[in-house]
Amino acid sequence: MFYIIYNLKRSSLLLAGLLIYFSAFAQESTPPNGPLAWGDQGDGTFRNPVLFADYNNPDVIRVGDDFYMVAASHHFMGNPILHSRDMINWRIIARLWRELPIDSIYDQPGQAYQKGSWAPALVHHDGKFWVYFCTPSEGLYLTTAENPSGPWSPLIEVKRVVRWEDPYPFWDDDGQAYLLRSEQGAGPVILHKMSTDGQKILDGGKVIAYGPVLEGPKMLKRNGYYYIFAPEGGIEHGYQVVMRSKNIYGPYEKKVVLERGSTDINGPHQGAWVELENGEVWFYHFQQINGYGRVLWLEPAAWGDDGWPVMGKDYDGNGIGEPVKVVNKPTIAGEHPITVPASSDEFNQDTLGLQWLWNHNPDDAHWSLNERSGFLRLKALPLVEKAGRTHNLDSVPYDSSIIFAKNTLVQLVMGRESQTTTEMHLTDLQDSQYAGLSLFNKRYASIGVIQEDGRTRLCAERNDTKQTGPVVNQEQVWLRATVEFTEGEAIGRTYYSLDQENFTELGESIPIVRAWFEGTKYALFNYNSEDQGGTVDFNWFRYTHDGPQNEND
């Protein structure tokens, strides 16, 4: 009798979960104020990407009524922690670290692009939050916190090692700790025993799964099975697989559960399986979109009656889910204001907004928010005149450009179309100084002022060209950079104004294309190509995009 009742209950839960799963799908509809390009539509639905920004290699967990996300930041300082109450609307609440003191290469721009913190894992265990990540050249690192808003502990070097990637910790029912990981390249999946405190690897590891470009493993245990969620096939053409076994060391059977299929959504994989108390299940993953980076998607999901996960919607009928563009929001009680990560900044606080990242370990002696109240001050430093190497030893050849400039402050491009404008004051210019606003990546577009032989001019730089504009004989200028999407292509443009009203384009447009792992960033910069010296002050930085706006803006 107990067996019959147990299975009836289990079947009811499975049926409830599947009913919730199918109820998540929404028809393409127009919200009251017209459709937004992404995110919360304000009508009970959301449009994927749920967050159109390069929060790449995401991991998401639920702790009670709260949701937390971590993402990679590679050679920028450093990994963000985001918070949501409804899985759709997110805000940044912390940075796990602001410098990588593990190697001097991170002190200098141009020396470590594509290195730094790779895909992180976020778990809640034993009453605290744990984040693990690997760097390709230094090792495996851990930081913990009792409160996800911080403070986060100084980085703990769990193991000095090269070419590890995508670590994930797992504490089994008996208390034994494990670490899953992949290897740069990527794959296979390797399992290590770990000390209970998570700070020491106890063995050489055992390969437990193989696959083409198999990486990013995440583990959970359910009904006696160990499940491994992992992407295969690479970010452009990949898909999501799930493996399961009764033994943590395998052998594992494997099933493809999410693919591009008949959609135009390439490489839907690598993310997080999140279950709600009401039985709903959701899966976060990323999609690589050229120079935008890896944007965040959220798929309705469920446990199938065969014990395998179900994700997305099977449009082509082959038994494998595909990404869904418009979806009913998760069923979560309460009112949840529309929120997106911060972007605009009036520089009226004593600390930098959490949206900003440095492109090397920060030099705090050469920037300030206090020397001139209400302004961000950047003091020019000389270029780093040394070629660098990426994670796979590709050369970053030296040139006299922003790629090798210290004191470059960046934030993510957000939305398919966006615009940033800043007011820059020419406080103390010196010869060979160049300062302004940039679309920053391996392929870049910058707009600003350059001083040569005591004369100040507007100047637009590209990787291989420089175009000067009119002479500037006033204290401030207004600079603008945009990302536009026309005829299926993302284009970056730069503009200047001498009156804050009329903007003139300067410099050729550039395609926003994929180069380094990270997507293109908006950047404020100030450097001197010959010597140290020269100061500019930014009064404000204002940002608009094609997604939801914060309700308090």
XYZ file of C-alpha atoms in Angstrom:
553
model
C 0.000 0.000 0.000
C 2.821 2.429 0.904
C 4.460 1.692 -2.474
C 1.211 2.478 -4.333
C 0.643 5.727 -2.405
C 4.277 6.797 -2.894
C 4.096 6.265 -6.646
C 0.749 8.024 -6.902
C 2.274 11.041 -5.138
C 5.364 10.911 -7.356
C 3.209 10.676 -10.490
C 1.097 13.608 -9.295
C 4.193 15.743 -8.777
C 5.491 14.827 -12.230
C 2.102 15.610 -13.787
C 1.907 18.934 -11.917
C 5.391 19.822 -13.069
C 4.602 19.021 -16.691
C 1.336 21.009 -16.539
C 3.245 23.995 -15.165
C 5.854 23.498 -17.889
C 3.306 23.655 -20.699
C 1.540 26.642 -19.105
C 4.777 28.634 -19.327
C 4.525 29.055 -23.077
C 3.121 32.333 -24.319
C 1.851 33.312 -27.700
C 3.672 36.118 -29.505
C 1.802 39.172 -28.255
C 2.216 42.915 -28.061
C 2.527 44.369 -24.546
C 0.510 47.492 -23.716
C 3.339 49.880 -24.613
C 4.653 47.890 -27.572
C 7.120 45.003 -27.564
C 10.534 45.472 -26.017
C 13.479 43.793 -27.687
C 14.253 41.665 -24.631
C 13.460 41.114 -20.965
C 10.311 41.779 -18.935
C 7.503 42.908 -21.235
C 5.330 44.304 -18.438
C 2.375 42.073 -19.373
C 3.225 38.869 -17.507
C 5.609 37.615 -20.177
C 9.285 38.021 -20.931
C 11.123 38.002 -24.226
C 14.398 36.167 -24.575
C 17.169 37.003 -24.147
C 15.955 37.666 -20.624
C 19.094 39.763 -20.134
C 20.726 41.046 -23.323
C 24.241 41.584 -22.003
C 27.436 39.588 -21.758
C 26.861 37.849 -18.429
C 28.683 34.909 -19.904
C 29.029 31.381 -18.524
C 26.243 32.057 -16.001
C 25.417 30.026 -12.925
C 22.171 30.677 -11.030
C 20.870 29.339 -7.717
C 17.726 29.765 -5.611
C 18.075 30.332 -1.874
C 14.624 30.625 -0.327
C 12.760 33.363 -2.180
C 15.901 34.858 -3.725
C 17.854 34.083 -6.867
C 21.539 34.784 -7.353
C 23.687 34.694 -10.466
C 27.431 34.739 -11.065
C 29.145 35.212 -14.425
C 32.672 35.223 -15.815
C 34.665 38.417 -16.324
C 37.940 37.028 -17.739
C 40.572 39.791 -17.887
C 38.290 42.444 -16.389
C 38.087 43.008 -12.611
C 36.006 41.005 -11.549
C 33.095 38.524 -11.388
C 29.637 40.024 -10.685
C 26.972 38.718 -8.334
C 23.418 39.596 -9.403
C 20.160 39.249 -7.466
C 16.544 38.745 -8.519
C 13.261 37.994 -6.798
C 11.404 36.817 -9.916
C 14.143 35.252 -12.137
C 13.570 37.920 -14.794
C 14.615 41.270 -13.345
C 18.206 41.449 -12.148
C 20.525 43.929 -10.456
C 24.220 43.734 -9.586
C 24.818 43.515 -5.831
C 28.540 42.735 -5.587
C 31.851 42.084 -7.283
C 33.634 39.020 -5.942
C 37.039 40.690 -6.228
C 38.512 43.882 -7.689
C 41.987 42.622 -8.446
C 43.806 39.393 -9.259
C 46.989 39.420 -7.158
C 47.976 35.989 -8.478
C 50.311 37.161 -11.281
C 51.874 40.481 -12.286
C 50.438 40.141 -15.814
C 47.115 41.345 -14.412
C 48.714 44.674 -13.453
C 49.256 45.587 -17.107
C 46.646 45.936 -19.885
C 47.298 43.953 -23.036
C 49.179 41.174 -21.258
C 46.356 38.886 -20.137
C 43.403 39.321 -22.492
C 41.188 36.199 -22.475
C 42.917 34.989 -19.311
C 41.673 35.789 -15.787
C 38.514 34.296 -14.319
C 36.813 31.745 -16.531
C 33.402 30.122 -15.983
C 32.489 30.289 -12.268
C 30.250 28.038 -10.177
C 27.953 29.352 -7.437
C 26.518 27.128 -4.685
C 24.924 27.616 -1.279
C 26.226 25.066 1.212
C 26.596 24.878 4.990
C 24.989 28.288 5.465
C 27.254 30.239 3.120
C 27.821 31.035 -0.534
C 30.738 29.515 -2.439
C 32.163 30.554 -5.813
C 34.834 28.537 -7.592
C 36.587 29.527 -10.806
C 39.735 28.647 -12.724
C 42.204 30.809 -14.565
C 43.889 29.071 -17.519
C 47.431 29.863 -16.387
C 47.363 29.988 -12.577
C 44.892 27.604 -10.987
C 41.673 26.895 -9.110
C 40.295 29.609 -6.799
C 37.574 29.888 -4.178
C 35.848 32.756 -2.413
C 33.012 32.528 0.131
C 30.521 34.836 1.843
C 27.730 34.584 4.371
C 25.877 37.368 2.551
C 26.000 37.403 -1.269
C 26.226 41.205 -1.175
C 29.578 40.729 0.559
C 32.060 40.953 1.955
C 33.537 38.050 -0.009
C 36.645 36.406 1.372
C 40.058 37.032 -0.201
C 40.712 34.525 -2.968
C 41.844 31.109 -1.736
C 44.160 29.261 -4.107
C 42.803 25.705 -3.901
C 45.334 24.353 -6.398
C 48.096 25.879 -8.499
C 47.569 24.253 -11.874
C 47.259 25.119 -15.568
C 44.577 24.353 -18.155
C 41.776 23.450 -15.737
C 38.385 25.021 -16.436
C 34.734 25.056 -15.396
C 34.962 23.739 -11.802
C 31.822 22.715 -9.923
C 31.687 21.622 -6.243
C 29.304 18.928 -5.016
C 28.719 17.692 -1.463
C 27.092 14.253 -1.433
C 24.540 13.001 1.106
C 27.294 11.402 3.199
C 29.188 14.692 3.411
C 31.940 13.725 0.973
C 32.931 16.722 -1.176
C 33.761 16.437 -4.863
C 34.902 18.757 -7.613
C 33.883 18.292 -11.239
C 35.876 20.072 -13.909
C 36.792 20.126 -17.544
C 40.057 20.918 -19.302
C 40.946 23.754 -21.597
C 40.101 22.634 -25.040
C 37.551 21.285 -23.780
C 36.721 18.052 -22.024
C 36.521 15.416 -20.756
C 34.660 15.750 -17.431
C 36.923 14.802 -14.526
C 35.827 14.123 -10.936
C 38.038 14.755 -7.883
C 37.502 14.100 -4.207
C 37.814 17.285 -2.193
C 38.231 18.106 1.483
C 34.995 18.844 3.319
C 35.975 22.494 3.715
C 36.319 22.729 -0.078
C 39.864 24.048 0.096
C 41.938 21.047 -0.960
C 41.897 18.569 -3.858
C 42.537 15.075 -2.483
C 43.355 13.017 -5.583
C 44.427 13.126 -9.211
C 40.869 12.808 -10.485
C 39.029 10.283 -12.640
C 37.517 10.812 -16.080
C 33.792 10.094 -15.823
C 32.424 11.413 -19.153
C 33.566 12.097 -22.692
C 32.045 14.116 -25.494
C 32.870 16.602 -28.265
C 33.882 19.864 -26.540
C 32.302 18.607 -23.323
C 32.644 21.298 -20.636
C 30.834 23.328 -17.971
C 29.528 20.399 -15.857
C 26.960 20.984 -13.098
C 25.762 18.170 -10.814
C 22.627 17.429 -8.823
C 21.232 14.311 -7.172
C 17.628 13.175 -7.526
C 15.847 9.886 -6.782
C 19.141 8.043 -6.405
C 20.601 9.327 -9.691
C 23.556 11.661 -10.120
C 22.757 14.067 -12.951
C 25.413 16.038 -14.831
C 24.228 18.971 -16.942
C 26.858 19.991 -19.508
C 27.228 21.679 -22.893
C 28.741 19.929 -25.882
C 29.812 21.007 -29.352
C 31.204 24.484 -28.660
C 29.516 27.834 -28.255
C 28.640 28.425 -31.927
C 27.130 25.044 -32.820
C 26.675 23.345 -29.464
C 23.768 21.912 -27.508
C 22.916 20.890 -23.946
C 23.256 17.330 -22.703
C 22.298 15.654 -19.449
C 24.014 12.514 -18.150
C 22.901 10.300 -15.292
C 24.156 7.355 -13.276
C 23.404 5.578 -9.987
C 27.137 5.788 -9.203
C 28.899 9.136 -9.023
C 31.835 7.636 -10.955
C 29.562 6.265 -13.678
C 29.070 4.823 -16.169
C 26.770 7.633 -17.310
C 24.055 7.461 -19.921
C 23.592 10.637 -21.948
C 20.728 12.505 -23.590
C 20.596 15.708 -25.672
C 17.904 17.920 -24.120
C 18.285 21.353 -25.806
C 19.437 22.240 -29.320
C 19.146 24.935 -31.957
C 16.858 22.735 -34.043
C 14.541 24.710 -36.293
C 15.241 28.020 -34.500
C 17.888 30.645 -35.243
C 19.345 30.425 -31.714
C 22.867 29.046 -32.002
C 24.648 27.070 -29.310
C 21.942 27.068 -26.596
C 23.792 25.594 -23.635
C 25.786 25.998 -20.397
C 23.831 27.446 -17.554
C 21.778 26.456 -14.555
C 18.806 24.239 -13.650
C 16.597 26.028 -11.086
C 13.623 24.458 -9.281
C 10.890 26.396 -7.460
C 8.954 25.216 -4.424
C 5.730 25.197 -6.461
C 7.118 22.564 -8.845
C 8.141 24.882 -11.660
C 11.539 24.264 -13.215
C 13.596 26.616 -15.380
C 16.894 26.454 -17.225
C 19.231 29.398 -17.803
C 21.715 29.251 -20.663
C 23.644 31.590 -22.911
C 23.720 32.362 -26.616
C 26.831 33.798 -28.291
C 25.839 36.759 -30.495
C 28.890 38.068 -32.327
C 30.447 41.057 -30.587
C 27.620 41.353 -28.048
C 29.057 38.361 -26.215
C 27.074 35.609 -24.510
C 23.588 36.807 -23.605
C 21.292 35.202 -21.036
C 18.267 33.058 -21.948
C 15.683 31.415 -19.684
C 13.778 28.316 -20.788
C 10.729 26.642 -19.237
C 11.702 23.150 -18.123
C 10.381 20.100 -16.285
C 11.207 16.582 -15.168
C 9.774 14.132 -17.673
C 7.992 10.992 -16.563
C 11.070 9.014 -17.665
C 13.227 10.874 -15.148
C 15.023 12.993 -17.769
C 14.891 16.811 -17.907
C 12.807 18.563 -20.530
C 13.778 22.053 -21.727
C 12.403 24.624 -24.157
C 9.875 23.541 -26.774
C 10.201 20.761 -29.318
C 9.172 22.670 -32.450
C 10.501 20.140 -34.971
C 9.155 17.075 -33.164
C 12.421 15.172 -32.789
C 12.150 14.805 -29.022
C 14.718 17.533 -28.196
C 13.777 20.949 -26.853
C 14.558 24.205 -28.664
C 14.813 27.782 -27.337
C 11.598 29.757 -26.799
C 11.461 33.492 -27.487
C 8.325 34.659 -25.633
C 7.425 32.953 -22.354
C 5.053 33.484 -19.435
C 7.018 34.645 -16.397
C 7.723 32.190 -13.554
C 4.871 31.880 -11.074
C 6.323 33.747 -8.108
C 4.141 35.579 -5.596
C 4.447 39.300 -4.975
C 5.036 42.449 -6.955
C 8.403 42.647 -8.663
C 9.453 45.945 -10.217
C 11.092 45.939 -13.615
C 14.815 46.139 -13.015
C 17.897 45.841 -15.191
C 21.543 46.082 -14.121
C 22.747 49.637 -13.524
C 24.334 51.455 -16.451
C 24.046 55.278 -16.252
C 26.174 57.010 -13.632
C 26.147 60.605 -12.386
C 29.357 59.976 -10.366
C 27.749 61.413 -7.223
C 28.742 58.532 -4.927
C 31.940 57.858 -3.011
C 32.407 54.503 -4.723
C 32.221 53.379 -8.329
C 28.980 51.831 -9.464
C 29.094 48.044 -9.602
C 28.535 48.139 -13.367
C 32.110 49.373 -13.904
C 35.178 47.146 -14.358
C 38.877 47.964 -14.815
C 40.812 46.307 -17.621
C 43.702 45.504 -15.253
C 44.326 45.492 -11.512
C 43.285 49.059 -10.610
C 45.840 51.747 -9.815
C 43.952 53.701 -7.164
C 46.444 56.565 -7.124
C 45.390 57.644 -10.614
C 41.629 57.958 -10.420
C 39.217 59.546 -7.964
C 35.591 60.307 -7.209
C 36.487 62.719 -4.412
C 39.087 65.127 -5.756
C 36.321 66.927 -7.627
C 32.897 66.347 -6.124
C 30.376 64.890 -8.578
C 33.007 63.895 -11.144
C 35.027 60.841 -12.062
C 38.647 61.955 -12.445
C 41.059 59.908 -14.564
C 44.771 60.718 -14.561
C 46.694 59.658 -17.649
C 49.334 56.972 -17.373
C 51.730 55.914 -20.136
C 50.956 52.987 -22.414
C 52.314 49.582 -21.577
C 54.821 49.190 -24.404
C 54.911 45.411 -24.452
C 53.129 42.834 -26.590
C 50.989 40.295 -24.771
C 49.673 36.775 -25.103
C 46.144 35.416 -24.823
C 45.244 32.217 -22.951
C 46.192 30.047 -25.937
C 49.418 31.982 -26.615
C 48.007 33.968 -29.524
C 49.919 37.223 -29.797
C 48.453 40.562 -28.762
C 50.870 42.637 -30.896
C 51.880 45.966 -29.444
C 50.527 49.160 -30.944
C 50.037 52.643 -29.568
C 46.356 52.199 -28.710
C 43.724 51.845 -26.019
C 44.380 48.081 -25.898
C 47.572 48.854 -23.937
C 46.180 51.804 -21.975
C 45.912 51.806 -18.195
C 42.975 53.413 -16.382
C 40.413 52.161 -18.883
C 37.056 51.717 -17.175
C 34.438 49.584 -18.929
C 30.907 48.280 -18.657
C 28.836 45.860 -20.723
C 27.039 46.724 -23.925
C 23.387 46.055 -23.041
C 20.710 45.494 -25.681
C 20.899 44.962 -29.412
C 20.789 48.743 -29.821
C 22.193 51.182 -27.281
C 23.596 54.674 -26.856
C 25.975 56.199 -24.327
C 26.781 59.879 -23.867
C 29.239 61.504 -21.492
C 30.262 65.043 -20.561
C 34.053 65.317 -20.293
C 35.884 68.281 -18.769
C 39.381 69.046 -20.060
C 40.889 69.762 -16.686
C 44.636 69.581 -17.241
C 45.675 68.351 -20.690
C 49.248 67.557 -21.613
C 50.907 66.747 -24.910
C 50.438 63.187 -26.232
C 47.372 62.733 -24.036
C 44.234 61.110 -25.492
C 41.009 60.810 -23.457
C 37.385 60.034 -24.161
C 34.781 57.359 -24.820
C 35.258 54.053 -26.607
C 33.616 50.926 -27.897
C 36.334 48.690 -26.514
C 37.400 45.292 -27.772
C 40.110 43.815 -29.968
C 38.327 45.782 -32.717
C 37.671 49.192 -31.176
C 36.278 52.642 -31.957
C 37.228 55.632 -29.789
C 36.148 59.273 -29.743
C 37.802 61.960 -27.629
C 40.295 64.786 -27.505
C 43.983 64.552 -28.244
C 46.583 67.170 -27.392
C 49.608 67.584 -29.652
C 52.077 70.481 -29.622
C 49.893 72.375 -27.183
C 46.798 72.205 -29.417
C 43.671 70.242 -28.541
C 41.546 68.604 -31.239
C 38.673 66.153 -31.452
C 39.960 62.767 -32.554
C 38.462 59.411 -33.539
C 40.658 56.318 -33.531
C 40.137 52.880 -35.009
C 42.584 49.982 -34.974
C 44.273 51.172 -38.151
C 43.115 54.755 -38.664
C 42.998 58.118 -36.926
C 40.720 60.972 -37.947
C 40.982 64.407 -36.342
C 38.174 66.893 -35.976
C 37.963 70.580 -35.074
C 40.185 72.348 -32.578
C 38.653 72.567 -29.091
C 38.879 75.929 -27.313
C 36.497 75.241 -24.426
C 36.535 73.422 -21.123
C 34.114 70.608 -21.912
C 32.979 68.398 -24.759
C 30.208 65.842 -25.094
C 30.981 62.436 -26.553
C 28.639 59.716 -27.768
C 29.025 56.076 -28.829
C 26.261 53.894 -30.205
C 25.598 50.335 -31.220
C 23.018 50.076 -33.995
C 21.541 47.014 -35.656
C 20.697 47.348 -39.332
C 20.262 44.762 -42.049
C 21.284 41.971 -39.714
C 24.565 43.582 -38.669
C 25.643 45.352 -35.485
C 27.495 48.608 -36.157
C 29.380 50.885 -33.760
C 29.548 54.664 -34.308
C 31.115 57.614 -32.461
C 30.065 61.281 -32.245
C 31.070 64.558 -30.592
C 29.278 67.766 -29.653
C 30.492 71.199 -28.599
C 27.091 72.369 -27.333
C 25.442 69.191 -25.904
C 22.701 69.394 -28.525
C 24.148 68.895 -31.983
C 26.221 65.747 -32.420
C 28.534 65.143 -35.368
C 29.797 61.712 -36.369
C 33.574 61.391 -36.474
C 35.425 58.286 -37.635
C 34.181 55.387 -39.720
C 31.654 52.930 -38.339
C 32.922 49.528 -37.221
C 31.255 46.102 -37.156
C 30.606 44.754 -33.660
C 32.222 41.358 -34.128
C 33.431 38.568 -31.879
C 37.099 38.720 -30.968
C 38.146 38.021 -27.401
C 35.853 35.946 -25.184
C 34.249 39.033 -23.702
C 31.784 41.068 -25.742
C 32.372 44.672 -26.732
C 32.304 47.163 -23.860
C 31.623 50.868 -23.508
C 34.714 52.462 -21.985
C 35.963 55.713 -20.471
C 39.696 56.193 -20.910
C 42.602 58.596 -20.464
C 46.174 57.741 -21.426
C 49.380 59.377 -22.593
C 51.217 57.724 -25.465
C 54.567 59.317 -24.588
C 54.717 60.071 -20.885
C 52.696 60.194 -17.682
C 50.424 63.174 -17.180
C 47.141 64.863 -17.998
C 43.777 64.859 -16.220
C 40.170 64.778 -17.398
C 36.942 64.758 -15.388
C 33.737 62.991 -16.425
C 30.616 64.735 -15.106
C 28.175 61.974 -16.012
C 27.655 58.902 -18.188
C 24.127 58.312 -19.555
C 22.991 55.103 -21.175
C 19.872 54.087 -23.101
C 19.041 50.755 -24.749
C 16.188 48.844 -26.372
C 15.212 46.787 -23.329
C 13.282 47.469 -20.129
C 14.150 50.562 -18.129
C 14.428 50.563 -14.355
C 11.097 51.672 -12.908
C 12.855 54.143 -10.604
C 14.750 55.833 -13.483
